[in-house]
């Protein structure tokens, strides 16, 4: 089994889900008392948040590269960035380390491709919805991503992800507004929905909507398991 290096704390809430999913998945395949060999570097999210608010991605890059190098030095054979937003700098991080990053957008695109969908709604932080790093990976697989047209909807999702879901706070009003945004994107032609933030599954799941739902935390976790167990 390969040792996984998890970059967590972005937020701690979803990092817990990653740890649980990966360990349960390893045990389902190997049985007995077999669980994941992994090392977690968990950030104080306030340090990340301060730089996000300033849009200082160079500072974030330096922090994450330093953490990845520590994991690599400690024996990790692959990196799992436990947040969609952090994949904005994934390619730059990859150029600084010698072990592979399991890319959440690539793995999600592979999963959507299996469903033969061509147009999907992408939900997440403002960075994930407005920047190109996730959409470009989908495009490589012939998949178009659409996001909310209303800037207020984007700002609402961004702020609630950081200030509610990332703290484990779940509000019914927030869920209702998320579902309303999804319904609008459905009318615009979305054939499926990507939970493009690892906190979104805390508030929205497949039973809430009538479109195929792609939980990036679950998809990414399964890919990490496959990597760890591959010979």
mmCIF file of C-alpha atoms in Angstrom:
data_model
loop_
_atom_site.group_PDB
_atom_site.id
_atom_site.type_symbol
_atom_site.label_atom_id
_atom_site.label_comp_id
_atom_site.label_asym_id
_atom_site.label_seq_id
_atom_site.Cartn_x
_atom_site.Cartn_y
_atom_site.Cartn_z
ATOM 1 C CA UNK A 1 0.000 0.000 0.000
ATOM 2 C CA UNK A 2 1.305 3.448 -0.913
ATOM 3 C CA UNK A 3 1.376 6.149 1.745
ATOM 4 C CA UNK A 4 -0.959 9.049 0.934
ATOM 5 C CA UNK A 5 -0.147 12.637 1.851
ATOM 6 C CA UNK A 6 -3.279 14.653 2.620
ATOM 7 C CA UNK A 7 -3.247 18.456 2.614
ATOM 8 C CA UNK A 8 -6.120 19.298 4.941
ATOM 9 C CA UNK A 9 -7.530 22.008 7.134
ATOM 10 C CA UNK A 10 -9.107 23.682 4.104
ATOM 11 C CA UNK A 11 -11.507 23.132 5.842
ATOM 12 C CA UNK A 12 -11.078 20.686 8.721
ATOM 13 C CA UNK A 13 -14.713 19.609 8.227
ATOM 14 C CA UNK A 14 -14.118 18.120 4.785
ATOM 15 C CA UNK A 15 -10.700 16.786 5.834
ATOM 16 C CA UNK A 16 -12.511 14.569 8.337
ATOM 17 C CA UNK A 17 -14.689 13.268 5.489
ATOM 18 C CA UNK A 18 -11.628 12.479 3.379
ATOM 19 C CA UNK A 19 -9.981 10.580 6.228
ATOM 20 C CA UNK A 20 -13.149 8.599 6.887
ATOM 21 C CA UNK A 21 -13.872 7.829 3.214
ATOM 22 C CA UNK A 22 -10.333 6.696 2.461
ATOM 23 C CA UNK A 23 -10.049 4.483 5.533
ATOM 24 C CA UNK A 24 -13.456 2.911 4.993
ATOM 25 C CA UNK A 25 -12.683 2.328 1.316
ATOM 26 C CA UNK A 26 -9.352 0.657 2.053
ATOM 27 C CA UNK A 27 -11.006 -1.602 4.600
ATOM 28 C CA UNK A 28 -13.824 -2.543 2.214
ATOM 29 C CA UNK A 29 -11.254 -3.762 -0.289
ATOM 30 C CA UNK A 30 -8.705 -5.399 2.014
ATOM 31 C CA UNK A 31 -10.861 -6.434 4.964
ATOM 32 C CA UNK A 32 -9.589 -7.357 8.401
ATOM 33 C CA UNK A 33 -7.979 -4.471 10.239
ATOM 34 C CA UNK A 34 -6.523 -2.937 7.097
ATOM 35 C CA UNK A 35 -6.795 0.837 6.864
ATOM 36 C CA UNK A 36 -5.047 3.658 5.055
ATOM 37 C CA UNK A 37 -1.413 4.513 5.539
ATOM 38 C CA UNK A 38 -1.548 8.287 5.328
ATOM 39 C CA UNK A 39 -0.003 11.455 6.667
ATOM 40 C CA UNK A 40 -2.115 14.581 7.120
ATOM 41 C CA UNK A 41 -0.804 18.137 7.085
ATOM 42 C CA UNK A 42 -3.659 20.248 8.416
ATOM 43 C CA UNK A 43 -3.472 24.020 8.027
ATOM 44 C CA UNK A 44 -4.884 26.599 10.370
ATOM 45 C CA UNK A 45 -7.455 27.767 7.836
ATOM 46 C CA UNK A 46 -7.281 31.355 9.058
ATOM 47 C CA UNK A 47 -3.771 31.532 7.594
ATOM 48 C CA UNK A 48 -5.154 30.401 4.228
ATOM 49 C CA UNK A 49 -8.228 32.633 4.532
ATOM 50 C CA UNK A 50 -6.148 35.749 5.172
ATOM 51 C CA UNK A 51 -4.371 35.217 1.857
ATOM 52 C CA UNK A 52 -7.554 34.244 0.006
ATOM 53 C CA UNK A 53 -9.157 37.510 1.064
ATOM 54 C CA UNK A 54 -6.145 39.374 -0.350
ATOM 55 C CA UNK A 55 -6.101 37.147 -3.445
ATOM 56 C CA UNK A 56 -2.466 36.418 -2.597
ATOM 57 C CA UNK A 57 -2.063 33.071 -4.315
ATOM 58 C CA UNK A 58 1.719 33.299 -4.285
ATOM 59 C CA UNK A 59 1.664 33.195 -0.492
ATOM 60 C CA UNK A 60 -0.742 30.244 -0.527
ATOM 61 C CA UNK A 61 1.419 28.461 -3.092
ATOM 62 C CA UNK A 62 4.473 28.833 -0.875
ATOM 63 C CA UNK A 63 2.568 27.466 2.131
ATOM 64 C CA UNK A 64 1.173 24.446 0.302
ATOM 65 C CA UNK A 65 4.425 23.583 -1.477
ATOM 66 C CA UNK A 66 6.229 23.636 1.876
ATOM 67 C CA UNK A 67 3.595 21.304 3.337
ATOM 68 C CA UNK A 68 3.759 18.941 0.348
ATOM 69 C CA UNK A 69 7.535 18.731 0.582
ATOM 70 C CA UNK A 70 7.234 17.806 4.254
ATOM 71 C CA UNK A 71 4.797 15.029 3.351
ATOM 72 C CA UNK A 72 7.055 13.826 0.552
ATOM 73 C CA UNK A 73 10.058 13.790 2.879
ATOM 74 C CA UNK A 74 7.999 11.805 5.399
ATOM 75 C CA UNK A 75 7.323 9.045 2.877
ATOM 76 C CA UNK A 76 4.128 10.042 1.064
ATOM 77 C CA UNK A 77 3.933 8.671 -2.484
ATOM 78 C CA UNK A 78 1.027 10.818 -3.684
ATOM 79 C CA UNK A 79 -0.651 14.086 -2.668
ATOM 80 C CA UNK A 80 -4.359 14.622 -2.046
ATOM 81 C CA UNK A 81 -5.328 18.301 -1.853
ATOM 82 C CA UNK A 82 -8.483 18.053 0.262
ATOM 83 C CA UNK A 83 -10.186 21.071 -1.327
ATOM 84 C CA UNK A 84 -11.278 21.964 -4.845
ATOM 85 C CA UNK A 85 -10.126 25.566 -4.550
ATOM 86 C CA UNK A 86 -6.534 24.569 -3.773
ATOM 87 C CA UNK A 87 -6.373 22.905 -7.196
ATOM 88 C CA UNK A 88 -6.147 26.374 -8.718
ATOM 89 C CA UNK A 89 -2.428 26.102 -7.942
ATOM 90 C CA UNK A 90 -2.127 22.322 -8.392
ATOM 91 C CA UNK A 91 -0.027 22.516 -11.558
ATOM 92 C CA UNK A 92 2.401 24.949 -9.929
ATOM 93 C CA UNK A 93 2.636 22.748 -6.838
ATOM 94 C CA UNK A 94 3.261 19.708 -9.035
ATOM 95 C CA UNK A 95 6.234 21.426 -10.657
ATOM 96 C CA UNK A 96 7.826 21.831 -7.211
ATOM 97 C CA UNK A 97 7.493 18.258 -5.910
ATOM 98 C CA UNK A 98 8.518 14.794 -7.072
ATOM 99 C CA UNK A 99 5.372 12.825 -6.275
ATOM 100 C CA UNK A 100 2.047 13.016 -8.147
ATOM 101 C CA UNK A 101 -0.953 15.098 -7.172
ATOM 102 C CA UNK A 102 -4.233 13.231 -7.598
ATOM 103 C CA UNK A 103 -6.201 15.991 -9.348
ATOM 104 C CA UNK A 104 -9.803 16.370 -8.223
ATOM 105 C CA UNK A 105 -11.035 17.961 -11.470
ATOM 106 C CA UNK A 106 -9.484 15.300 -13.689
ATOM 107 C CA UNK A 107 -10.976 12.508 -11.600
ATOM 108 C CA UNK A 108 -14.381 14.223 -11.628
ATOM 109 C CA UNK A 109 -14.246 14.662 -15.402
ATOM 110 C CA UNK A 110 -13.496 10.946 -15.827
ATOM 111 C CA UNK A 111 -16.531 10.107 -13.692
ATOM 112 C CA UNK A 112 -18.845 12.468 -15.601
ATOM 113 C CA UNK A 113 -17.589 11.079 -18.906
ATOM 114 C CA UNK A 114 -18.846 7.647 -17.838
ATOM 115 C CA UNK A 115 -22.345 9.140 -17.588
ATOM 116 C CA UNK A 116 -22.036 10.601 -21.109
ATOM 117 C CA UNK A 117 -23.118 14.056 -19.962
ATOM 118 C CA UNK A 118 -22.065 17.079 -21.997
ATOM 119 C CA UNK A 119 -23.170 20.039 -19.876
ATOM 120 C CA UNK A 120 -23.009 20.270 -16.096
ATOM 121 C CA UNK A 121 -23.486 22.869 -13.383
ATOM 122 C CA UNK A 122 -20.328 23.687 -11.439
ATOM 123 C CA UNK A 123 -20.835 24.935 -7.884
ATOM 124 C CA UNK A 124 -18.129 25.969 -5.450
ATOM 125 C CA UNK A 125 -16.208 28.936 -4.155
ATOM 126 C CA UNK A 126 -15.936 32.054 -6.280
ATOM 127 C CA UNK A 127 -12.473 30.903 -7.349
ATOM 128 C CA UNK A 128 -13.722 27.522 -8.558
ATOM 129 C CA UNK A 129 -16.683 29.011 -10.415
ATOM 130 C CA UNK A 130 -14.906 32.004 -11.957
ATOM 131 C CA UNK A 131 -11.380 30.726 -12.604
ATOM 132 C CA UNK A 132 -10.620 28.265 -15.382
ATOM 133 C CA UNK A 133 -8.695 25.519 -13.570
ATOM 134 C CA UNK A 134 -11.683 23.191 -13.094
ATOM 135 C CA UNK A 135 -13.554 24.077 -16.280
ATOM 136 C CA UNK A 136 -10.468 23.482 -18.420
ATOM 137 C CA UNK A 137 -10.073 19.932 -17.101
ATOM 138 C CA UNK A 138 -13.725 19.225 -17.910
ATOM 139 C CA UNK A 139 -13.287 20.719 -21.374
ATOM 140 C CA UNK A 140 -10.471 18.253 -22.077
ATOM 141 C CA UNK A 141 -13.109 15.527 -21.743
ATOM 142 C CA UNK A 142 -15.678 17.338 -23.904
ATOM 143 C CA UNK A 143 -17.738 18.556 -20.957
ATOM 144 C CA UNK A 144 -19.087 22.102 -20.686
ATOM 145 C CA UNK A 145 -19.419 23.651 -17.230
ATOM 146 C CA UNK A 146 -21.926 26.389 -16.463
ATOM 147 C CA UNK A 147 -22.048 28.504 -13.306
ATOM 148 C CA UNK A 148 -24.596 30.933 -11.842
ATOM 149 C CA UNK A 149 -25.002 34.047 -13.991
ATOM 150 C CA UNK A 150 -25.983 36.270 -11.090
ATOM 151 C CA UNK A 151 -22.887 37.609 -9.259
ATOM 152 C CA UNK A 152 -24.956 37.725 -6.066
ATOM 153 C CA UNK A 153 -25.470 33.960 -6.259
ATOM 154 C CA UNK A 154 -21.736 33.402 -6.701
ATOM 155 C CA UNK A 155 -20.936 35.682 -3.767
ATOM 156 C CA UNK A 156 -23.590 33.972 -1.636
ATOM 157 C CA UNK A 157 -22.180 30.513 -2.286
ATOM 158 C CA UNK A 158 -18.629 31.705 -1.712
ATOM 159 C CA UNK A 159 -19.397 33.372 1.609
ATOM 160 C CA UNK A 160 -21.543 30.538 2.966
ATOM 161 C CA UNK A 161 -18.913 27.948 2.060
ATOM 162 C CA UNK A 162 -16.261 29.865 3.987
ATOM 163 C CA UNK A 163 -18.326 31.208 6.878
ATOM 164 C CA UNK A 164 -20.879 28.430 7.403
ATOM 165 C CA UNK A 165 -20.086 25.066 5.818
ATOM 166 C CA UNK A 166 -16.355 25.344 6.467
ATOM 167 C CA UNK A 167 -17.177 25.683 10.154
ATOM 168 C CA UNK A 168 -19.687 22.832 10.136
ATOM 169 C CA UNK A 169 -22.657 25.227 10.299
ATOM 170 C CA UNK A 170 -25.699 23.969 8.369
ATOM 171 C CA UNK A 171 -28.673 26.287 7.795
ATOM 172 C CA UNK A 172 -31.945 25.328 6.120
ATOM 173 C CA UNK A 173 -32.182 28.778 4.499
ATOM 174 C CA UNK A 174 -28.769 28.315 2.897
ATOM 175 C CA UNK A 175 -29.752 24.886 1.602
ATOM 176 C CA UNK A 176 -32.960 26.287 0.091
ATOM 177 C CA UNK A 177 -31.028 28.978 -1.775
ATOM 178 C CA UNK A 178 -28.490 26.436 -3.048
ATOM 179 C CA UNK A 179 -31.354 24.325 -4.396
ATOM 180 C CA UNK A 180 -32.857 27.395 -6.053
ATOM 181 C CA UNK A 181 -29.542 28.120 -7.791
ATOM 182 C CA UNK A 182 -29.336 24.504 -8.966
ATOM 183 C CA UNK A 183 -32.870 24.726 -10.362
ATOM 184 C CA UNK A 184 -31.942 27.831 -12.368
ATOM 185 C CA UNK A 185 -28.905 26.062 -13.813
ATOM 186 C CA UNK A 186 -31.086 23.089 -14.699
ATOM 187 C CA UNK A 187 -33.313 25.410 -16.739
ATOM 188 C CA UNK A 188 -30.184 26.660 -18.501
ATOM 189 C CA UNK A 189 -29.434 23.145 -19.692
ATOM 190 C CA UNK A 190 -27.370 21.549 -16.944
ATOM 191 C CA UNK A 191 -27.609 17.758 -17.195
ATOM 192 C CA UNK A 192 -25.821 17.165 -13.904
ATOM 193 C CA UNK A 193 -24.426 18.997 -10.888
ATOM 194 C CA UNK A 194 -20.848 19.067 -9.624
ATOM 195 C CA UNK A 195 -20.405 19.731 -5.926
ATOM 196 C CA UNK A 196 -17.197 21.580 -6.757
ATOM 197 C CA UNK A 197 -16.408 22.310 -3.155
ATOM 198 C CA UNK A 198 -15.695 19.576 -0.649
ATOM 199 C CA UNK A 199 -18.059 21.241 1.854
ATOM 200 C CA UNK A 200 -21.137 21.313 -0.416
ATOM 201 C CA UNK A 201 -22.001 17.620 0.222
ATOM 202 C CA UNK A 202 -22.524 18.614 3.853
ATOM 203 C CA UNK A 203 -25.682 20.443 2.787
ATOM 204 C CA UNK A 204 -26.713 19.013 -0.617
ATOM 205 C CA UNK A 205 -26.822 15.350 -1.615
ATOM 206 C CA UNK A 206 -28.274 13.261 -4.432
ATOM 207 C CA UNK A 207 -31.651 12.849 -2.742
ATOM 208 C CA UNK A 208 -32.144 16.630 -2.820
ATOM 209 C CA UNK A 209 -32.054 16.994 -6.609
ATOM 210 C CA UNK A 210 -33.317 15.160 -9.695
ATOM 211 C CA UNK A 211 -30.120 15.518 -11.739
ATOM 212 C CA UNK A 212 -27.022 13.303 -11.524
ATOM 213 C CA UNK A 213 -24.907 14.611 -8.653
ATOM 214 C CA UNK A 214 -21.131 14.443 -8.624
ATOM 215 C CA UNK A 215 -19.717 14.624 -5.110
ATOM 216 C CA UNK A 216 -16.086 15.627 -5.653
ATOM 217 C CA UNK A 217 -15.084 14.576 -2.137
ATOM 218 C CA UNK A 218 -16.344 11.048 -2.765
ATOM 219 C CA UNK A 219 -14.874 10.871 -6.273
ATOM 220 C CA UNK A 220 -11.507 12.195 -5.116
ATOM 221 C CA UNK A 221 -11.440 9.869 -2.128
ATOM 222 C CA UNK A 222 -12.097 6.826 -4.322
ATOM 223 C CA UNK A 223 -9.324 7.880 -6.684
ATOM 224 C CA UNK A 224 -6.947 8.212 -3.736
ATOM 225 C CA UNK A 225 -7.843 4.669 -2.674
ATOM 226 C CA UNK A 226 -7.172 3.337 -6.172
ATOM 227 C CA UNK A 227 -3.813 5.104 -6.207
ATOM 228 C CA UNK A 228 -2.851 3.761 -2.792
ATOM 229 C CA UNK A 229 -3.707 0.168 -3.675
ATOM 230 C CA UNK A 230 -2.366 0.113 -7.230
ATOM 231 C CA UNK A 231 0.796 -1.930 -7.694
#
